[in-house]
Amino acid sequence: MKIIGATCFALKIPFVEAFGHSASVRSRSDSVVLRLIAEDGTAGYGEGLPRPYVTGETVETCVDRIANCLWPAIADSDFGALEPGPDAVRTLEPVARTLPDGDDDGVVAWHAARAACELALLDVLLRRQKQSLGEILRPRRGSVTYSGVITSGSIDNAVRLARVCVEYGLQAVKVKIDGDDARDRVAAVRKAVGPSVSLRVDANCAYTPDEAVSTLEALAPFDVVCAEQPIPRGDPAVLANVRSRSPIPIMADESLVTTADAEALIQAGACDFFNLRVSKCGGLARTLEIARMADRAGVRLQLGCQVGESAILSAAGRHMAAHLDGVSFVEGSYGNMLLVEDVSEESVAFGQGGTAPLLGGPGLGVDVRDDVLRAHAESTTTLSAG
């Protein structure tokens, strides 16, 4: 079976409210959606969120990578039916090996571009077979429970968002920190959510190693479960040194993009948690590979998200979260709580208590609206009209 049509949509869907952290403040989604058309007319959709401070990609370079490297490989391939079996990585392999890595061209990895292509291929192939991604990523739980995130900004705003999390009944919350007010900020959030809510912090590379240690020492009295990426990406030995001095367990995020990163972090004993993100890690197959490496090494997992994911990546994350055996925290699926308009017919937003149902429809399990893609596309690139 051949793929004969491909279109890239560079989306800029406005947010309901700006989302900020130390590396960026965003008021729109900045994502790339790829629509693929099979020779029988079936359409499939994938999404990647390129972030220069994570993978080194921009929206423009991501679209260019898809157009000039990944799409030609897809167009030249002939795809058979996917055959779900006991090993999800093996089932995903025919799609994963279609997508070349090529030269890095100065980026950390072309993973947002790769994720968009892998997800679109899986969506179109599974829709043709009238099968759900859940038949490959077989769920180990009957629903997925999400945690909340409190963005950077004033402490008063952090308290307001903490109270929203309480109203939603969320039992786990992450607080963005990025400066000298971290202690007061976390103290205020802890007071707002109470002692029973699991609290973690995320610095998004904001501190030097010594600053990170002193900041985390100040946060220790507030029962913080873990601290995500307190220092910039770099030598894993430096992060390992921070971990050895920190009273709070360390989670790697920007330091963890590739399987080689995962191996280096494990060898250095650099962290207690990995933060997996489907777009950051290059799609489902590579995310699963890293999750398995973590499991063998005794590293715990968070399944995170890129800020501004539409229903496409949210659906992929839902399937992954339901499938992973040992995931401590899950993020994402904000839907219209964050985006002024999501791209799917159905809502993917989590409900009270952070709970969300499994997705059982064909492909990724969401029906994408082309009219919404067109309405919010800053640019549309037709690679093949089909």
mmCIF file of C-alpha atoms in Angstrom:
data_model
loop_
_atom_site.group_PDB
_atom_site.id
_atom_site.type_symbol
_atom_site.label_atom_id
_atom_site.label_comp_id
_atom_site.label_asym_id
_atom_site.label_seq_id
_atom_site.Cartn_x
_atom_site.Cartn_y
_atom_site.Cartn_z
ATOM 1 C CA MET A 1 0.000 0.000 0.000
ATOM 2 C CA LYS A 2 1.389 3.392 -1.029
ATOM 3 C CA ILE A 3 1.039 6.804 0.583
ATOM 4 C CA ILE A 4 0.281 9.243 -2.226
ATOM 5 C CA GLY A 5 -0.619 12.529 -0.519
ATOM 6 C CA ALA A 6 1.046 14.658 2.139
ATOM 7 C CA THR A 7 0.359 18.130 3.552
ATOM 8 C CA CYS A 8 2.109 19.981 6.392
ATOM 9 C CA PHE A 9 0.166 22.490 8.473
ATOM 10 C CA ALA A 10 2.204 24.911 10.588
ATOM 11 C CA LEU A 11 -0.338 25.635 13.329
ATOM 12 C CA LYS A 12 -0.482 28.610 15.639
ATOM 13 C CA ILE A 13 -3.570 27.995 17.750
ATOM 14 C CA PRO A 14 -3.953 30.719 20.409
ATOM 15 C CA PHE A 15 -3.942 29.733 24.074
ATOM 16 C CA VAL A 16 -6.716 30.589 26.477
ATOM 17 C CA GLU A 17 -3.973 31.879 28.791
ATOM 18 C CA ALA A 18 -0.232 32.353 28.218
ATOM 19 C CA PHE A 19 1.982 29.542 29.509
ATOM 20 C CA GLY A 20 5.439 30.434 30.794
ATOM 21 C CA HIS A 21 8.601 28.856 32.176
ATOM 22 C CA SER A 22 12.274 29.827 32.335
ATOM 23 C CA ALA A 23 12.996 28.879 28.710
ATOM 24 C CA SER A 24 9.960 30.386 27.020
ATOM 25 C CA VAL A 25 6.620 32.141 27.361
ATOM 26 C CA ARG A 26 4.003 30.907 24.897
ATOM 27 C CA SER A 27 0.628 32.271 23.898
ATOM 28 C CA ARG A 28 0.010 29.865 20.976
ATOM 29 C CA SER A 29 0.674 26.273 20.011
ATOM 30 C CA ASP A 30 3.449 26.420 17.352
ATOM 31 C CA SER A 31 3.026 22.848 16.130
ATOM 32 C CA VAL A 32 3.407 20.962 12.857
ATOM 33 C CA VAL A 33 0.614 18.627 11.759
ATOM 34 C CA LEU A 34 1.199 16.211 8.891
ATOM 35 C CA ARG A 35 -1.745 14.776 6.958
ATOM 36 C CA LEU A 36 -1.030 11.669 4.891
ATOM 37 C CA ILE A 37 -3.377 10.195 2.280
ATOM 38 C CA ALA A 38 -3.232 6.522 1.307
ATOM 39 C CA GLU A 39 -3.947 5.340 -2.223
ATOM 40 C CA ASP A 40 -7.446 4.260 -1.154
ATOM 41 C CA GLY A 41 -8.200 7.784 0.132
ATOM 42 C CA THR A 42 -7.765 7.052 3.858
ATOM 43 C CA ALA A 43 -6.296 10.010 5.768
ATOM 44 C CA GLY A 44 -4.052 9.899 8.824
ATOM 45 C CA TYR A 45 -2.655 12.691 10.996
ATOM 46 C CA GLY A 46 0.502 13.136 13.039
ATOM 47 C CA GLU A 47 1.914 16.008 15.061
ATOM 48 C CA GLY A 48 5.265 17.267 16.271
ATOM 49 C CA LEU A 49 6.062 20.293 18.432
ATOM 50 C CA PRO A 50 9.493 21.610 17.457
ATOM 51 C CA ARG A 51 11.243 23.473 20.243
ATOM 52 C CA PRO A 52 14.692 25.058 19.658
ATOM 53 C CA TYR A 53 15.600 24.751 23.366
ATOM 54 C CA VAL A 54 14.705 21.026 23.437
ATOM 55 C CA THR A 55 15.549 19.318 20.128
ATOM 56 C CA GLY A 56 16.985 22.295 18.239
ATOM 57 C CA GLU A 57 14.141 22.318 15.701
ATOM 58 C CA THR A 58 11.978 25.243 14.675
ATOM 59 C CA VAL A 59 8.619 25.044 12.902
ATOM 60 C CA GLU A 60 10.309 26.065 9.649
ATOM 61 C CA THR A 61 13.177 23.569 9.868
ATOM 62 C CA CYS A 62 10.762 20.829 10.954
ATOM 63 C CA VAL A 63 8.592 21.340 7.859
ATOM 64 C CA ASP A 64 11.724 21.436 5.692
ATOM 65 C CA ARG A 65 12.978 18.183 7.236
ATOM 66 C CA ILE A 66 9.683 16.457 6.553
ATOM 67 C CA ALA A 67 9.558 17.761 2.983
ATOM 68 C CA ASN A 68 13.120 16.960 1.972
ATOM 69 C CA CYS A 69 14.070 13.903 4.034
ATOM 70 C CA LEU A 70 11.153 12.074 5.624
ATOM 71 C CA TRP A 71 8.389 12.455 3.045
ATOM 72 C CA PRO A 72 10.543 11.113 0.153
ATOM 73 C CA ALA A 73 11.269 8.001 2.245
ATOM 74 C CA ILE A 74 7.559 7.563 2.978
ATOM 75 C CA ALA A 75 6.562 8.075 -0.659
ATOM 76 C CA ASP A 76 9.101 5.473 -1.818
ATOM 77 C CA SER A 77 7.854 2.816 0.613
ATOM 78 C CA ASP A 78 5.191 0.177 0.220
ATOM 79 C CA PHE A 79 3.432 -0.543 3.506
ATOM 80 C CA GLY A 80 1.890 -3.812 4.592
ATOM 81 C CA ALA A 81 -0.625 -4.332 7.368
ATOM 82 C CA LEU A 82 0.542 -3.821 10.931
ATOM 83 C CA GLU A 83 0.272 -7.014 12.937
ATOM 84 C CA PRO A 84 -0.245 -6.360 16.672
ATOM 85 C CA GLY A 85 1.612 -8.815 18.863
ATOM 86 C CA PRO A 86 3.117 -9.197 22.321
ATOM 87 C CA ASP A 87 6.046 -6.838 21.575
ATOM 88 C CA ALA A 88 4.867 -3.314 20.718
ATOM 89 C CA VAL A 89 8.330 -2.145 19.634
ATOM 90 C CA ARG A 90 8.532 -4.982 17.125
ATOM 91 C CA THR A 91 5.060 -4.167 15.793
ATOM 92 C CA LEU A 92 6.055 -0.509 15.330
ATOM 93 C CA GLU A 93 9.369 -1.368 13.676
ATOM 94 C CA PRO A 94 8.143 -1.443 10.025
ATOM 95 C CA VAL A 95 7.008 2.156 10.384
ATOM 96 C CA ALA A 96 9.994 3.298 12.466
ATOM 97 C CA ARG A 97 12.595 1.958 10.046
ATOM 98 C CA THR A 98 10.953 3.799 7.152
ATOM 99 C CA LEU A 99 12.023 7.124 8.658
ATOM 100 C CA PRO A 100 15.715 8.000 8.172
ATOM 101 C CA ASP A 101 17.694 9.957 10.741
ATOM 102 C CA GLY A 102 20.163 11.510 8.299
ATOM 103 C CA ASP A 103 22.577 14.259 9.328
ATOM 104 C CA ASP A 104 21.908 16.212 12.495
ATOM 105 C CA ASP A 105 22.654 19.559 10.794
ATOM 106 C CA GLY A 106 23.357 21.147 14.165
ATOM 107 C CA VAL A 107 20.192 20.033 15.955
ATOM 108 C CA VAL A 108 20.029 17.730 18.949
ATOM 109 C CA ALA A 109 17.665 15.422 17.014
ATOM 110 C CA TRP A 110 14.994 15.758 14.311
ATOM 111 C CA HIS A 111 12.477 14.258 16.652
ATOM 112 C CA ALA A 112 9.466 16.555 16.251
ATOM 113 C CA ALA A 113 9.596 15.966 12.500
ATOM 114 C CA ARG A 114 10.009 12.248 13.033
ATOM 115 C CA ALA A 115 7.140 12.066 15.532
ATOM 116 C CA ALA A 116 4.759 13.856 13.150
ATOM 117 C CA CYS A 117 5.578 11.363 10.386
ATOM 118 C CA GLU A 118 5.462 8.242 12.572
ATOM 119 C CA LEU A 119 2.113 9.162 14.107
ATOM 120 C CA ALA A 120 0.577 10.058 10.729
ATOM 121 C CA LEU A 121 1.724 6.737 9.285
ATOM 122 C CA LEU A 122 0.358 4.769 12.224
ATOM 123 C CA ASP A 123 -2.932 6.667 12.062
ATOM 124 C CA VAL A 124 -3.476 6.051 8.344
ATOM 125 C CA LEU A 125 -2.367 2.398 8.422
ATOM 126 C CA LEU A 126 -4.483 1.522 11.443
ATOM 127 C CA ARG A 127 -7.516 3.363 10.062
ATOM 128 C CA ARG A 128 -7.272 1.298 6.887
ATOM 129 C CA GLN A 129 -7.239 -1.820 9.062
ATOM 130 C CA LYS A 130 -10.072 -0.479 11.262
ATOM 131 C CA GLN A 131 -7.864 -1.028 14.299
ATOM 132 C CA SER A 132 -6.988 1.155 17.269
ATOM 133 C CA LEU A 133 -3.484 2.080 18.357
ATOM 134 C CA GLY A 134 -4.548 0.503 21.642
ATOM 135 C CA GLU A 135 -4.306 -2.888 19.957
ATOM 136 C CA ILE A 136 -0.558 -2.267 19.588
ATOM 137 C CA LEU A 137 0.002 -0.336 22.812
ATOM 138 C CA ARG A 138 -2.157 -2.623 24.871
ATOM 139 C CA PRO A 139 -3.499 -0.769 27.927
ATOM 140 C CA ARG A 140 -2.507 -1.876 31.391
ATOM 141 C CA ARG A 141 -5.144 0.288 33.094
ATOM 142 C CA GLY A 142 -8.739 1.254 32.455
ATOM 143 C CA SER A 143 -8.184 5.022 32.484
ATOM 144 C CA VAL A 144 -5.359 7.560 32.659
ATOM 145 C CA THR A 145 -4.938 10.092 35.470
ATOM 146 C CA TYR A 146 -3.268 13.407 34.657
ATOM 147 C CA SER A 147 -1.516 15.907 36.887
ATOM 148 C CA GLY A 148 -1.690 19.688 36.745
ATOM 149 C CA VAL A 149 0.989 22.249 35.884
ATOM 150 C CA ILE A 150 1.385 25.723 37.371
ATOM 151 C CA THR A 151 3.194 28.099 35.035
ATOM 152 C CA SER A 152 5.772 30.723 35.871
ATOM 153 C CA GLY A 153 4.633 34.230 36.762
ATOM 154 C CA SER A 154 3.565 35.926 39.948
ATOM 155 C CA ILE A 155 3.061 34.020 43.165
ATOM 156 C CA ASP A 156 -0.508 35.309 43.306
ATOM 157 C CA ASN A 157 -1.179 33.742 39.918
ATOM 158 C CA ALA A 158 0.467 30.510 41.040
ATOM 159 C CA VAL A 159 -1.901 30.384 44.010
ATOM 160 C CA ARG A 160 -4.885 31.052 41.728
ATOM 161 C CA LEU A 161 -3.877 28.149 39.470
ATOM 162 C CA ALA A 162 -3.230 25.928 42.492
ATOM 163 C CA ARG A 163 -6.802 26.533 43.634
ATOM 164 C CA VAL A 164 -8.048 25.606 40.164
ATOM 165 C CA CYS A 165 -6.140 22.320 40.487
ATOM 166 C CA VAL A 166 -7.835 21.718 43.830
ATOM 167 C CA GLU A 167 -11.250 22.422 42.287
ATOM 168 C CA TYR A 168 -10.476 19.834 39.614
ATOM 169 C CA GLY A 169 -9.539 17.350 42.320
ATOM 170 C CA LEU A 170 -6.022 16.825 40.946
ATOM 171 C CA GLN A 171 -3.848 14.736 43.220
ATOM 172 C CA ALA A 172 -0.518 15.704 41.644
ATOM 173 C CA VAL A 173 0.732 19.166 40.637
ATOM 174 C CA LYS A 174 3.944 20.471 39.073
ATOM 175 C CA VAL A 175 5.192 24.003 39.769
ATOM 176 C CA LYS A 176 7.433 25.909 37.355
ATOM 177 C CA ILE A 177 10.312 27.655 39.152
ATOM 178 C CA ASP A 178 12.948 29.931 37.661
ATOM 179 C CA GLY A 179 14.394 32.391 40.124
ATOM 180 C CA ASP A 180 15.049 33.565 43.640
ATOM 181 C CA ASP A 181 11.387 33.343 44.667
ATOM 182 C CA ALA A 182 11.228 29.550 44.314
ATOM 183 C CA ARG A 183 10.897 28.933 48.042
ATOM 184 C CA ASP A 184 8.088 31.454 48.526
ATOM 185 C CA ARG A 185 6.381 30.223 45.367
ATOM 186 C CA VAL A 186 6.409 26.558 46.360
ATOM 187 C CA ALA A 187 5.439 27.408 49.940
ATOM 188 C CA ALA A 188 2.395 29.329 48.683
ATOM 189 C CA VAL A 189 1.360 26.525 46.352
ATOM 190 C CA ARG A 190 1.800 23.900 49.063
ATOM 191 C CA LYS A 191 -0.421 25.932 51.380
ATOM 192 C CA ALA A 192 -3.058 26.282 48.624
ATOM 193 C CA VAL A 193 -3.193 22.585 47.665
ATOM 194 C CA GLY A 194 -2.755 21.131 51.157
ATOM 195 C CA PRO A 195 -0.490 18.358 52.427
ATOM 196 C CA SER A 196 -2.032 15.423 50.559
ATOM 197 C CA VAL A 197 -1.347 16.589 46.982
ATOM 198 C CA SER A 198 1.854 15.313 45.364
ATOM 199 C CA LEU A 199 4.043 18.304 44.492
ATOM 200 C CA ARG A 200 7.003 18.460 42.114
ATOM 201 C CA VAL A 201 8.973 21.331 40.585
ATOM 202 C CA ASP A 202 10.383 22.054 37.129
ATOM 203 C CA ALA A 203 13.172 24.573 36.562
ATOM 204 C CA ASN A 204 13.571 24.134 32.785
ATOM 205 C CA CYS A 205 17.369 24.547 33.008
ATOM 206 C CA ALA A 206 17.153 27.794 35.033
ATOM 207 C CA TYR A 207 20.014 27.271 37.504
ATOM 208 C CA THR A 208 23.728 26.675 37.740
ATOM 209 C CA PRO A 209 24.656 23.469 39.607
ATOM 210 C CA ASP A 210 25.340 25.290 42.883
ATOM 211 C CA GLU A 211 22.206 27.427 42.534
ATOM 212 C CA ALA A 212 20.188 24.282 41.875
ATOM 213 C CA VAL A 213 21.438 22.565 45.023
ATOM 214 C CA SER A 214 20.792 25.574 47.249
ATOM 215 C CA THR A 215 17.332 26.077 45.730
ATOM 216 C CA LEU A 216 16.365 22.442 46.224
ATOM 217 C CA GLU A 217 17.641 22.506 49.798
ATOM 218 C CA ALA A 218 15.293 25.430 50.420
ATOM 219 C CA LEU A 219 12.367 23.496 48.897
ATOM 220 C CA ALA A 220 12.930 20.262 50.813
ATOM 221 C CA PRO A 221 10.616 21.184 53.741
ATOM 222 C CA PHE A 222 7.624 21.322 51.367
ATOM 223 C CA ASP A 223 7.612 17.593 50.578
ATOM 224 C CA VAL A 224 8.629 17.957 46.914
ATOM 225 C CA VAL A 225 8.610 14.590 45.147
ATOM 226 C CA CYS A 226 11.149 15.473 42.449
ATOM 227 C CA ALA A 227 12.862 18.364 40.679
ATOM 228 C CA GLU A 228 12.785 18.381 36.876
ATOM 229 C CA GLN A 229 15.819 19.563 34.890
ATOM 230 C CA PRO A 230 17.292 22.033 37.405
ATOM 231 C CA ILE A 231 20.367 22.756 35.202
ATOM 232 C CA PRO A 232 20.915 23.046 31.431
ATOM 233 C CA ARG A 233 21.497 20.068 29.175
ATOM 234 C CA GLY A 234 25.154 19.052 29.176
ATOM 235 C CA ASP A 235 27.564 16.530 30.655
ATOM 236 C CA PRO A 236 25.513 13.931 32.577
ATOM 237 C CA ALA A 237 28.246 13.867 35.224
ATOM 238 C CA VAL A 238 27.317 17.432 36.196
ATOM 239 C CA LEU A 239 23.686 16.469 36.680
ATOM 240 C CA ALA A 240 24.853 13.411 38.634
ATOM 241 C CA ASN A 241 26.800 15.724 40.946
ATOM 242 C CA VAL A 242 23.695 17.835 41.529
ATOM 243 C CA ARG A 243 21.730 14.675 42.272
ATOM 244 C CA SER A 244 24.336 13.527 44.802
ATOM 245 C CA ARG A 245 23.963 16.810 46.723
ATOM 246 C CA SER A 246 20.220 17.344 46.347
ATOM 247 C CA PRO A 247 17.727 16.422 49.081
ATOM 248 C CA ILE A 248 15.093 16.069 46.328
ATOM 249 C CA PRO A 249 15.148 13.368 43.599
ATOM 250 C CA ILE A 250 16.117 14.602 40.132
ATOM 251 C CA MET A 251 14.198 14.189 36.866
ATOM 252 C CA ALA A 252 15.885 14.574 33.465
ATOM 253 C CA ASP A 253 13.948 16.322 30.694
ATOM 254 C CA GLU A 254 15.924 18.535 28.295
ATOM 255 C CA SER A 255 18.918 16.265 29.011
ATOM 256 C CA LEU A 256 16.901 13.314 27.686
ATOM 257 C CA VAL A 257 16.117 13.479 23.966
ATOM 258 C CA THR A 258 17.693 10.394 22.379
ATOM 259 C CA THR A 259 18.346 6.784 23.353
ATOM 260 C CA ALA A 260 22.040 7.744 23.548
ATOM 261 C CA ASP A 261 21.106 10.411 26.104
ATOM 262 C CA ALA A 262 19.207 7.801 28.106
ATOM 263 C CA GLU A 263 22.186 5.453 28.143
ATOM 264 C CA ALA A 264 24.568 8.246 29.193
ATOM 265 C CA LEU A 265 22.275 9.415 32.000
ATOM 266 C CA ILE A 266 21.891 5.867 33.287
ATOM 267 C CA GLN A 267 25.622 5.193 33.160
ATOM 268 C CA ALA A 268 26.345 8.422 35.049
ATOM 269 C CA GLY A 269 23.663 7.794 37.671
ATOM 270 C CA ALA A 270 22.442 11.284 36.847
ATOM 271 C CA CYS A 271 18.759 11.103 37.720
ATOM 272 C CA ASP A 272 15.942 9.281 39.493
ATOM 273 C CA PHE A 273 13.263 9.972 36.850
ATOM 274 C CA PHE A 274 13.071 10.274 33.063
ATOM 275 C CA ASN A 275 10.537 12.684 31.571
ATOM 276 C CA LEU A 276 9.378 11.083 28.324
ATOM 277 C CA ARG A 277 7.590 13.176 25.710
ATOM 278 C CA VAL A 278 6.425 11.623 22.447
ATOM 279 C CA SER A 279 7.431 14.576 20.266
ATOM 280 C CA LYS A 280 10.734 15.160 22.079
ATOM 281 C CA CYS A 281 11.716 11.487 21.977
ATOM 282 C CA GLY A 282 10.929 11.026 18.266
ATOM 283 C CA GLY A 283 7.646 9.139 18.311
ATOM 284 C CA LEU A 284 6.136 6.136 20.010
ATOM 285 C CA ALA A 285 8.744 3.515 19.085
ATOM 286 C CA ARG A 286 11.663 5.505 20.476
ATOM 287 C CA THR A 287 9.703 6.598 23.533
ATOM 288 C CA LEU A 288 9.034 2.939 24.266
ATOM 289 C CA GLU A 289 12.702 2.054 23.823
ATOM 290 C CA ILE A 290 13.730 4.692 26.363
ATOM 291 C CA ALA A 291 11.001 3.542 28.759
ATOM 292 C CA ARG A 292 12.384 0.011 28.598
ATOM 293 C CA MET A 293 15.916 1.249 29.258
ATOM 294 C CA ALA A 294 14.610 3.123 32.301
ATOM 295 C CA ASP A 295 12.797 0.057 33.580
ATOM 296 C CA ARG A 296 15.934 -2.074 33.376
ATOM 297 C CA ALA A 297 17.929 0.615 35.218
ATOM 298 C CA GLY A 298 15.353 1.274 37.941
ATOM 299 C CA VAL A 299 14.697 4.828 36.733
ATOM 300 C CA ARG A 300 11.110 5.994 37.276
ATOM 301 C CA LEU A 301 9.002 7.633 34.576
ATOM 302 C CA GLN A 302 6.904 10.663 33.872
ATOM 303 C CA LEU A 303 5.058 10.865 30.563
ATOM 304 C CA GLY A 304 5.106 14.575 29.860
ATOM 305 C CA CYS A 305 3.993 16.726 26.952
ATOM 306 C CA GLN A 306 5.104 19.747 24.956
ATOM 307 C CA VAL A 307 3.063 22.816 25.812
ATOM 308 C CA GLY A 308 0.413 23.336 23.148
ATOM 309 C CA GLU A 309 -0.117 19.771 21.962
ATOM 310 C CA SER A 310 -3.360 19.339 20.064
ATOM 311 C CA ALA A 311 -5.648 16.324 20.320
ATOM 312 C CA ILE A 312 -3.348 14.400 17.949
ATOM 313 C CA LEU A 313 -0.345 14.226 20.269
ATOM 314 C CA SER A 314 -2.648 14.097 23.291
ATOM 315 C CA ALA A 315 -4.219 10.939 21.870
ATOM 316 C CA ALA A 316 -0.818 9.360 21.245
ATOM 317 C CA GLY A 317 0.205 10.239 24.793
ATOM 318 C CA ARG A 318 -3.018 8.756 26.179
ATOM 319 C CA HIS A 319 -2.285 5.419 24.519
ATOM 320 C CA MET A 320 1.324 5.492 25.736
ATOM 321 C CA ALA A 321 0.330 6.400 29.297
ATOM 322 C CA ALA A 322 -2.190 3.559 29.420
ATOM 323 C CA HIS A 323 0.416 1.123 28.089
ATOM 324 C CA LEU A 324 3.447 1.960 30.238
ATOM 325 C CA ASP A 325 3.696 -0.336 33.218
ATOM 326 C CA GLY A 326 5.408 1.979 35.680
ATOM 327 C CA VAL A 327 4.593 5.622 35.030
ATOM 328 C CA SER A 328 4.490 7.858 38.106
ATOM 329 C CA PHE A 329 3.054 11.021 36.540
ATOM 330 C CA VAL A 330 1.226 11.889 33.311
ATOM 331 C CA GLU A 331 0.894 15.347 31.784
ATOM 332 C CA GLY A 332 -1.058 16.802 28.862
ATOM 333 C CA SER A 333 -4.547 16.370 27.403
ATOM 334 C CA TYR A 334 -5.534 19.948 28.199
ATOM 335 C CA GLY A 335 -7.633 20.338 25.046
ATOM 336 C CA ASN A 336 -9.822 23.452 25.229
ATOM 337 C CA MET A 337 -8.587 24.218 28.725
ATOM 338 C CA LEU A 338 -5.450 25.542 26.980
ATOM 339 C CA LEU A 339 -6.273 25.876 23.254
ATOM 340 C CA VAL A 340 -9.020 28.246 22.105
ATOM 341 C CA GLU A 341 -9.949 25.503 19.632
ATOM 342 C CA ASP A 342 -8.684 21.940 19.422
ATOM 343 C CA VAL A 343 -8.368 20.045 16.147
ATOM 344 C CA SER A 344 -10.570 17.028 16.890
ATOM 345 C CA GLU A 345 -14.290 16.403 16.756
ATOM 346 C CA GLU A 346 -14.197 14.905 20.246
ATOM 347 C CA SER A 347 -12.665 16.395 23.402
ATOM 348 C CA VAL A 348 -9.491 14.843 24.762
ATOM 349 C CA ALA A 349 -9.387 17.024 27.893
ATOM 350 C CA PHE A 350 -9.167 15.205 31.209
ATOM 351 C CA GLY A 351 -12.015 15.531 33.668
ATOM 352 C CA GLN A 352 -12.538 15.725 37.411
ATOM 353 C CA GLY A 353 -9.657 14.236 39.349
ATOM 354 C CA GLY A 354 -7.503 14.361 36.225
ATOM 355 C CA THR A 355 -9.132 11.180 34.945
ATOM 356 C CA ALA A 356 -9.552 10.511 31.235
ATOM 357 C CA PRO A 357 -10.938 7.447 29.423
ATOM 358 C CA LEU A 358 -9.030 5.230 27.032
ATOM 359 C CA LEU A 359 -9.392 5.913 23.308
ATOM 360 C CA GLY A 360 -10.803 3.028 21.312
ATOM 361 C CA GLY A 361 -11.526 4.477 17.878
ATOM 362 C CA PRO A 362 -9.510 3.593 14.764
ATOM 363 C CA GLY A 363 -5.968 4.901 14.427
ATOM 364 C CA LEU A 364 -5.008 7.311 17.178
ATOM 365 C CA GLY A 365 -8.664 7.466 18.210
ATOM 366 C CA VAL A 366 -9.499 11.085 17.359
ATOM 367 C CA ASP A 367 -11.206 12.497 14.267
ATOM 368 C CA VAL A 368 -9.264 15.504 13.037
ATOM 369 C CA ARG A 369 -11.104 18.462 11.520
ATOM 370 C CA ASP A 370 -9.447 19.814 8.370
ATOM 371 C CA ASP A 371 -11.377 23.073 8.712
ATOM 372 C CA VAL A 372 -9.708 23.758 12.071
ATOM 373 C CA LEU A 373 -6.283 22.945 10.617
ATOM 374 C CA ARG A 374 -6.881 25.396 7.767
ATOM 375 C CA ALA A 375 -8.245 28.076 10.094
ATOM 376 C CA HIS A 376 -5.186 28.042 12.362
ATOM 377 C CA ALA A 377 -2.430 27.242 9.856
ATOM 378 C CA GLU A 378 0.092 30.045 9.465
ATOM 379 C CA SER A 379 1.365 28.143 6.442
ATOM 380 C CA THR A 380 0.266 25.058 4.516
ATOM 381 C CA THR A 381 2.804 23.071 2.502
ATOM 382 C CA THR A 382 1.516 20.513 0.016
ATOM 383 C CA LEU A 383 4.200 17.869 -0.510
ATOM 384 C CA SER A 384 2.044 15.724 -2.781
ATOM 385 C CA ALA A 385 -1.572 16.329 -3.752
ATOM 386 C CA GLY A 386 -2.245 12.603 -4.095
#
